[in-house]
Tab-separated table of C-alpha atoms in Angstrom:
chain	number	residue	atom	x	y	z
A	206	UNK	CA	21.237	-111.032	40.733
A	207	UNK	CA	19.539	-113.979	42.940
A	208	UNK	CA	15.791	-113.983	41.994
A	209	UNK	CA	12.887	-112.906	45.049
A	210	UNK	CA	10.341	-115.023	42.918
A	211	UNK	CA	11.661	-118.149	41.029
A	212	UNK	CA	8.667	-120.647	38.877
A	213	UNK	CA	9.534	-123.641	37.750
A	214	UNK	CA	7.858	-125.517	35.607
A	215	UNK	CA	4.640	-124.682	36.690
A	216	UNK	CA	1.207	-126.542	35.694
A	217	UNK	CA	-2.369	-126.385	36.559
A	218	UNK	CA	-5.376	-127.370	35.058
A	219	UNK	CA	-9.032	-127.028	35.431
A	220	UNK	CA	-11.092	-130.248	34.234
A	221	UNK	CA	-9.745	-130.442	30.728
A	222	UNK	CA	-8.738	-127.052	30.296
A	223	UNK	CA	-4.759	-126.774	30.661
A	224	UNK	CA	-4.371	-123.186	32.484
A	225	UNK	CA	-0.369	-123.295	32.866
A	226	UNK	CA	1.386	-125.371	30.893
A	227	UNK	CA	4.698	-125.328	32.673
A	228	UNK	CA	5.854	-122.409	33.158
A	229	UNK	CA	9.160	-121.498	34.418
A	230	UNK	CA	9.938	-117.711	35.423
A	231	UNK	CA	12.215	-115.709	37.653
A	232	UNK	CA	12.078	-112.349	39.087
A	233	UNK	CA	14.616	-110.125	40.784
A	234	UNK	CA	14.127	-108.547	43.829
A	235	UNK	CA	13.258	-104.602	42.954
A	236	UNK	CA	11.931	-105.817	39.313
A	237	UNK	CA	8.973	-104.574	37.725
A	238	UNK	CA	7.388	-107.108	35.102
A	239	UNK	CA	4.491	-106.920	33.438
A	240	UNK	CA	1.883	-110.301	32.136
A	241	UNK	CA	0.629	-109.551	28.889
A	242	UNK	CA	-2.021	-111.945	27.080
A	243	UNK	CA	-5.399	-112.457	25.731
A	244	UNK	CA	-8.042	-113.835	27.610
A	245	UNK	CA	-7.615	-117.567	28.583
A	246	UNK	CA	-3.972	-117.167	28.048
A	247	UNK	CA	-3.135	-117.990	31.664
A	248	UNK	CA	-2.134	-114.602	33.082
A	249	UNK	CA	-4.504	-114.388	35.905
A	250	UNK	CA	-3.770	-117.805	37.078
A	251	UNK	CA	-0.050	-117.413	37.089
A	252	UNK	CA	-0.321	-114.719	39.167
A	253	UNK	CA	-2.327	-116.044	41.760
A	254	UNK	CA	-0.039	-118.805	41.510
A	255	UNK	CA	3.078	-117.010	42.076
A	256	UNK	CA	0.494	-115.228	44.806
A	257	UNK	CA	-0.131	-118.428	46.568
A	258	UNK	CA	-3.421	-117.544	45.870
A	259	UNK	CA	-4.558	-120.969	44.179
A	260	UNK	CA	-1.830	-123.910	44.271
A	261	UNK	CA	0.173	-125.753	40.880
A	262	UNK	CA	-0.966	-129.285	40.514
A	263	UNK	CA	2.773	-129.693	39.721
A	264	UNK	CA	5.898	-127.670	39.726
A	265	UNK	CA	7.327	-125.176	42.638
A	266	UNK	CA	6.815	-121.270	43.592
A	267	UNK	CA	10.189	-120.322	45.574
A	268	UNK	CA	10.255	-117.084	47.258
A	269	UNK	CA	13.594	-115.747	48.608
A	270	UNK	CA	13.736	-113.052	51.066
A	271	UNK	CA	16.083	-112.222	54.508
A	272	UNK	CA	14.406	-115.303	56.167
A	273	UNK	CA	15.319	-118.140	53.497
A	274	UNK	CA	13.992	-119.959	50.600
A	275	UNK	CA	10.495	-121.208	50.539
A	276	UNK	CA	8.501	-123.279	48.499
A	277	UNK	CA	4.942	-121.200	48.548
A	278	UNK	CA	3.233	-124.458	46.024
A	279	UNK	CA	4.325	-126.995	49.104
A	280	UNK	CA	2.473	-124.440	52.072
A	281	UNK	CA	-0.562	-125.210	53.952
A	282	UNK	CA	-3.500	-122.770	53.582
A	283	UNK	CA	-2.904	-121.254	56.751
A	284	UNK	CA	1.124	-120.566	56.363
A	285	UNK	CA	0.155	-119.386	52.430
A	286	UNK	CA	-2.661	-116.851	54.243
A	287	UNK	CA	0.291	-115.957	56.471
A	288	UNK	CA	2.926	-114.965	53.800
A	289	UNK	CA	-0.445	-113.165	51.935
A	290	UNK	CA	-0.766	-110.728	54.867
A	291	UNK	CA	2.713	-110.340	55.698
A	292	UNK	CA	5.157	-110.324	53.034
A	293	UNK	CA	3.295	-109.744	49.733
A	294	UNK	CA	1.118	-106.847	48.390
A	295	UNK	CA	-2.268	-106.562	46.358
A	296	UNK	CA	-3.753	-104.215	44.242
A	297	UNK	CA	-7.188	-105.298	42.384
A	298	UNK	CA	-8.816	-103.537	39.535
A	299	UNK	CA	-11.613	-102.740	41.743
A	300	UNK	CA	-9.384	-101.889	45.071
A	301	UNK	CA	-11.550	-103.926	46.838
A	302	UNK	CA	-11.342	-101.589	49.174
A	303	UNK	CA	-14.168	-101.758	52.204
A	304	UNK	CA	-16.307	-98.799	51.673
A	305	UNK	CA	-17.445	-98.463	55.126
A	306	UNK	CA	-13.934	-97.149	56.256
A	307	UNK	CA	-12.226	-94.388	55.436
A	308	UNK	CA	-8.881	-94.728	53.495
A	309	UNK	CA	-6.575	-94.141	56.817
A	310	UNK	CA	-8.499	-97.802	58.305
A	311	UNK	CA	-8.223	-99.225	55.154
A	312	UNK	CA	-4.865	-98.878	54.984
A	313	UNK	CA	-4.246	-99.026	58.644
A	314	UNK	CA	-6.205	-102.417	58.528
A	315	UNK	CA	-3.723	-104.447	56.553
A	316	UNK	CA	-1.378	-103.266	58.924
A	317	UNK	CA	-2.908	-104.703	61.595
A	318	UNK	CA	-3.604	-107.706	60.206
A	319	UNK	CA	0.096	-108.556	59.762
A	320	UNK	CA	0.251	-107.659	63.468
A	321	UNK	CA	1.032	-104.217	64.099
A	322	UNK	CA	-0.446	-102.165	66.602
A	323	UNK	CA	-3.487	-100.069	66.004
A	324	UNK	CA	-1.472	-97.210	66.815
A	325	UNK	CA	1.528	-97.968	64.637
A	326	UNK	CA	-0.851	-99.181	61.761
A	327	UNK	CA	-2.229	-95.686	62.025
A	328	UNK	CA	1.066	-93.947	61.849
A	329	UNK	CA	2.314	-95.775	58.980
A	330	UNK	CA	-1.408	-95.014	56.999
A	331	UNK	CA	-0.840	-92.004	57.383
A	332	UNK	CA	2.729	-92.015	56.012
A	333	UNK	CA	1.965	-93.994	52.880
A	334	UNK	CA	-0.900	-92.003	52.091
A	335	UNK	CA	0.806	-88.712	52.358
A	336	UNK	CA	3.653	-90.478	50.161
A	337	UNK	CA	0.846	-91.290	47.409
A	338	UNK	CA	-0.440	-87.295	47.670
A	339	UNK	CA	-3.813	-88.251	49.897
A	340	UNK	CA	-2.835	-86.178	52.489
A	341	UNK	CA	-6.065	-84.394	54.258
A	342	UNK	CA	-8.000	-87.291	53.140
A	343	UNK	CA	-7.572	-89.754	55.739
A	344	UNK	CA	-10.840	-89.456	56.885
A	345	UNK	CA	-12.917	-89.338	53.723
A	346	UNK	CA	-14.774	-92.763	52.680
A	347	UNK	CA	-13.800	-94.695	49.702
A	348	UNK	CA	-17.234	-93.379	47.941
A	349	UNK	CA	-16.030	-89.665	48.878
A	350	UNK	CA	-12.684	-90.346	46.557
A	351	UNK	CA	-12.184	-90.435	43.229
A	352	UNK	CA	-11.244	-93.835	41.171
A	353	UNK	CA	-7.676	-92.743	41.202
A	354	UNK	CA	-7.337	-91.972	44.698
A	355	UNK	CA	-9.241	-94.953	45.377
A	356	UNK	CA	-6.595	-96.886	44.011
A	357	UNK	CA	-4.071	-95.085	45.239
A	358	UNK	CA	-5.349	-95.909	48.720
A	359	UNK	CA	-4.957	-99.646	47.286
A	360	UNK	CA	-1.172	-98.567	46.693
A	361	UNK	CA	-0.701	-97.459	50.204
A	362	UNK	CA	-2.619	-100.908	51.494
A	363	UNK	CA	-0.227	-102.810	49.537
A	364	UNK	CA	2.666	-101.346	51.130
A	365	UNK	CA	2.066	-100.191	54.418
A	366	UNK	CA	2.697	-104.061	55.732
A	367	UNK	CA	6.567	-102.959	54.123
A	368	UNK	CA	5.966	-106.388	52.270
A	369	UNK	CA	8.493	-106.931	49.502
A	370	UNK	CA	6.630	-107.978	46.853
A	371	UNK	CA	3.329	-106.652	45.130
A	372	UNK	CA	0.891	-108.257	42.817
A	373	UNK	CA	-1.085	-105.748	40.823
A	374	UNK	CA	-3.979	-107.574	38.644
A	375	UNK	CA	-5.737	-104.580	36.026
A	376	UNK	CA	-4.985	-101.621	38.698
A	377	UNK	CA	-5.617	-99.418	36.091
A	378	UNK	CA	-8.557	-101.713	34.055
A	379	UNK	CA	-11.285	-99.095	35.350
A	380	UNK	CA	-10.060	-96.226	35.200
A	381	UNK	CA	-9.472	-93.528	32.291
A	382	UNK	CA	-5.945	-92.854	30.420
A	383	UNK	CA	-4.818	-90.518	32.003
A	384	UNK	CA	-5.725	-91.231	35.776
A	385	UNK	CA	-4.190	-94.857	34.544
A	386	UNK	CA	-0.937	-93.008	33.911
A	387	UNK	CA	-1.023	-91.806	37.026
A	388	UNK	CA	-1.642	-94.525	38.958
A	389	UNK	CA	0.753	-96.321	37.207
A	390	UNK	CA	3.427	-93.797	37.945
A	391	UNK	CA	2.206	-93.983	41.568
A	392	UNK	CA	2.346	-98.088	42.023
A	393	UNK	CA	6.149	-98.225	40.707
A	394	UNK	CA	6.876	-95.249	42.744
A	395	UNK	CA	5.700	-96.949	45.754
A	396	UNK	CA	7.500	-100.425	45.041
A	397	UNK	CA	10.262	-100.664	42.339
A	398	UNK	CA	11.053	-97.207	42.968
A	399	UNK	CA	11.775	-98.343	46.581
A	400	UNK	CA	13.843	-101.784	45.785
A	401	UNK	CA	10.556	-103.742	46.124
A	402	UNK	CA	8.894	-106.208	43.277
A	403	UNK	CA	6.149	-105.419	41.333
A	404	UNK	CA	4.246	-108.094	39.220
A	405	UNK	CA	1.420	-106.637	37.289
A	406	UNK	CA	-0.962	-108.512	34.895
A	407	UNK	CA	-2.244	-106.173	32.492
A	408	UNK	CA	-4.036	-105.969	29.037
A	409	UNK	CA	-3.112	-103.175	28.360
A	410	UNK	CA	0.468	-102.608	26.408
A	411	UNK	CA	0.631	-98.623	27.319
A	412	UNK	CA	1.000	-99.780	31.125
A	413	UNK	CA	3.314	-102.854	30.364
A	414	UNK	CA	5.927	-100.488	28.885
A	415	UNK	CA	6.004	-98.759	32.161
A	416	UNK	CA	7.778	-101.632	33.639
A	417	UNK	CA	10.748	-102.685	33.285
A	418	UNK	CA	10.329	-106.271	31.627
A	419	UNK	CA	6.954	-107.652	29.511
A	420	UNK	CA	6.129	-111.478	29.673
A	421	UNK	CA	3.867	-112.404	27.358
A	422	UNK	CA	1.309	-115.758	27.694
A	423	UNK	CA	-0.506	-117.883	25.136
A	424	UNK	CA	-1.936	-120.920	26.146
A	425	UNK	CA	-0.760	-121.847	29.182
A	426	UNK	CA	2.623	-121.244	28.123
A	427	UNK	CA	5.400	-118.300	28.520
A	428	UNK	CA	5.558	-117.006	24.471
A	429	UNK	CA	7.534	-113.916	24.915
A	430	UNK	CA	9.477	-112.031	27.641
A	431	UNK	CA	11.644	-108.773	26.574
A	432	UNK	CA	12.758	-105.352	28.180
A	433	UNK	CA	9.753	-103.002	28.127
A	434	UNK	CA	11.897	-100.115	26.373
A	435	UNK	CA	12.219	-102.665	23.177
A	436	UNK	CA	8.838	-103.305	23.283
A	437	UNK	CA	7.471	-99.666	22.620
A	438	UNK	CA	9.626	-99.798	19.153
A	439	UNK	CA	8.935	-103.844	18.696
A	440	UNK	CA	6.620	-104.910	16.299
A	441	UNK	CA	2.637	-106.353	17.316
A	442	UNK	CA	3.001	-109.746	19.140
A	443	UNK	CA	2.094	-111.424	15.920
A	444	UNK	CA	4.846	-110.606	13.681
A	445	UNK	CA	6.876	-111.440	16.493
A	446	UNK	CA	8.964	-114.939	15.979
A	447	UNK	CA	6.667	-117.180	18.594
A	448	UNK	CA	9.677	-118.304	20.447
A	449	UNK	CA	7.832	-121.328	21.873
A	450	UNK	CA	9.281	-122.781	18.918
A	451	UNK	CA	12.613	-122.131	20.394
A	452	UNK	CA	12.791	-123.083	23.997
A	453	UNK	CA	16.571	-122.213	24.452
A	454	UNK	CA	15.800	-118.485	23.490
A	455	UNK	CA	12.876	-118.076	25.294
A	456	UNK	CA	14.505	-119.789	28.579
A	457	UNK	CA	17.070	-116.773	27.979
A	458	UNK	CA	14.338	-114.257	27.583
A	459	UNK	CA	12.696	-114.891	30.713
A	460	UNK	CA	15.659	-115.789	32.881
A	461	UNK	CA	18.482	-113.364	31.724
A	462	UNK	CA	18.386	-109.493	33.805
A	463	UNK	CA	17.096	-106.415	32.282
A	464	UNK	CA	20.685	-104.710	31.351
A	465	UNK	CA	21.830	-108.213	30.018
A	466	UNK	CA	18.803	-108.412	28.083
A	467	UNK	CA	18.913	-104.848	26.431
A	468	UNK	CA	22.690	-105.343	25.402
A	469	UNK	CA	22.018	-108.848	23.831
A	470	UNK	CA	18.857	-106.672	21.851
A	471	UNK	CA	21.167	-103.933	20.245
């Protein structure tokens, strides 16, 4: 399958600290993988990367969807603000969410920021939130809902733009382990569930399993990548062969599909 998201060689550095080290990653459209690493590893940044969030100092970001190939590293600030609204998705550990609307602007907001009518916005809010079992709570505030609804309101901003990829950085970092599950359950309901992408950087290895493939980062560099279902049964990352050490198998790893990936694993 083509990839939505394809990294190549990827670097970026921050006075003498090396925060991607070339990486190189690709991601199929309907995907859910998870970034896994310790702090300083170069998670954070490779998502905002892949985001167009912050730029490489070297290396590309091409995103593939109906209208073409793009290079999102070689955009100006404005057309990278641009693709932000319209065709990708966030959800912060926090929400971010402005706490003097109530969750139907919130969501309507994005909406309308990617140029739909207020009315429209609206109607979709309403839909995604009813989707993500808010219903009756349009008009409540964000302080008036709890942190899981909070973030499930994130969830709905994230989607209602219909934008075909989402970025998810510790959605589930505040909350408790069982309104985590949830959430989780929620977020890959609301994308990969529905043929859309889901990148999520997490710490925690309970919510990587629930996607479908874990990358793991040490740093600056890409030193694991396998299917999620493997991982629940693999051993602790460090009695795991380091396959930076072996840069054919971990090009592999991170660029060969799910189903290919569990079959070469048996």
């Amino acid at each position: 399958m083509n990839s939505i998201i394809r990294a190549d060689n990827l670097v970026k550095t921050y006075g003498a600290t090396t925060a991607l080290a070339g990486v190189s990653l690709s991601v199929s459209p309907g995907e859910s993988v998870a970034i896994m690493g310790a702090s300083g590893s170069g998670k954070t940044t490779l998502l905002h990367t892949l985001a167009g969030v912050i730029t490489p100092d070297s290396g590309s970001v091409i995103l593939t969807t109906g209208g073409g190939s793009q290079d999102v590293a070689r955009m100006s600030d404005s057309e990278r603000s641009r693709l932000r609204r319209e065709s990708f998705g966030f959800v912060f550990q926090q929400g971010l969410l402005l706490p003097e609307l109530t969750a139907l602007e919130n969501v309507a907001l994005s909406a309308m920021l990617a140029g739909a009518s207020r009315t429209d916005a609206e109607a979709r809010a309403r839909t995604w939130l009813a989707q993500l079992g808010l219903g009756g709570m349009e008009e409540r505030r964000i302080g008036q809902l709890s942190g899981g609804q909070a973030q499930r309101v994130a969830i709905a901003r994230a989607q209602v733009t219909g934008a075909p990829v989402v970025f998810a950085d510790e959605p589930t970092g505040a909350l408790d382990s069982r309104t985590s599950s949830e959430v989780m359950t929620a977020l890959i309901a609301a994308t990969a569930g529905q043929g859309r992408t889901l990148i999520v950087v997490t710490h925690d290895r309970t919510v990587a399993t629930r996607c479908s493939r874990i990358i793991e980062m040490r740093d600056g560099r890409i030193s694991g990548a396998w299917a999620a279902p493997q991982a629940e049964q693999a051993p602790a990352p460090a009695d795991r062969t380091d396959v930076t050490s072996h840069p054919d198998a971990l090009l592999a790893a991170v660029a060969m599909p799910t189903s290919a990936r569990s079959e070469h694993g048996r």
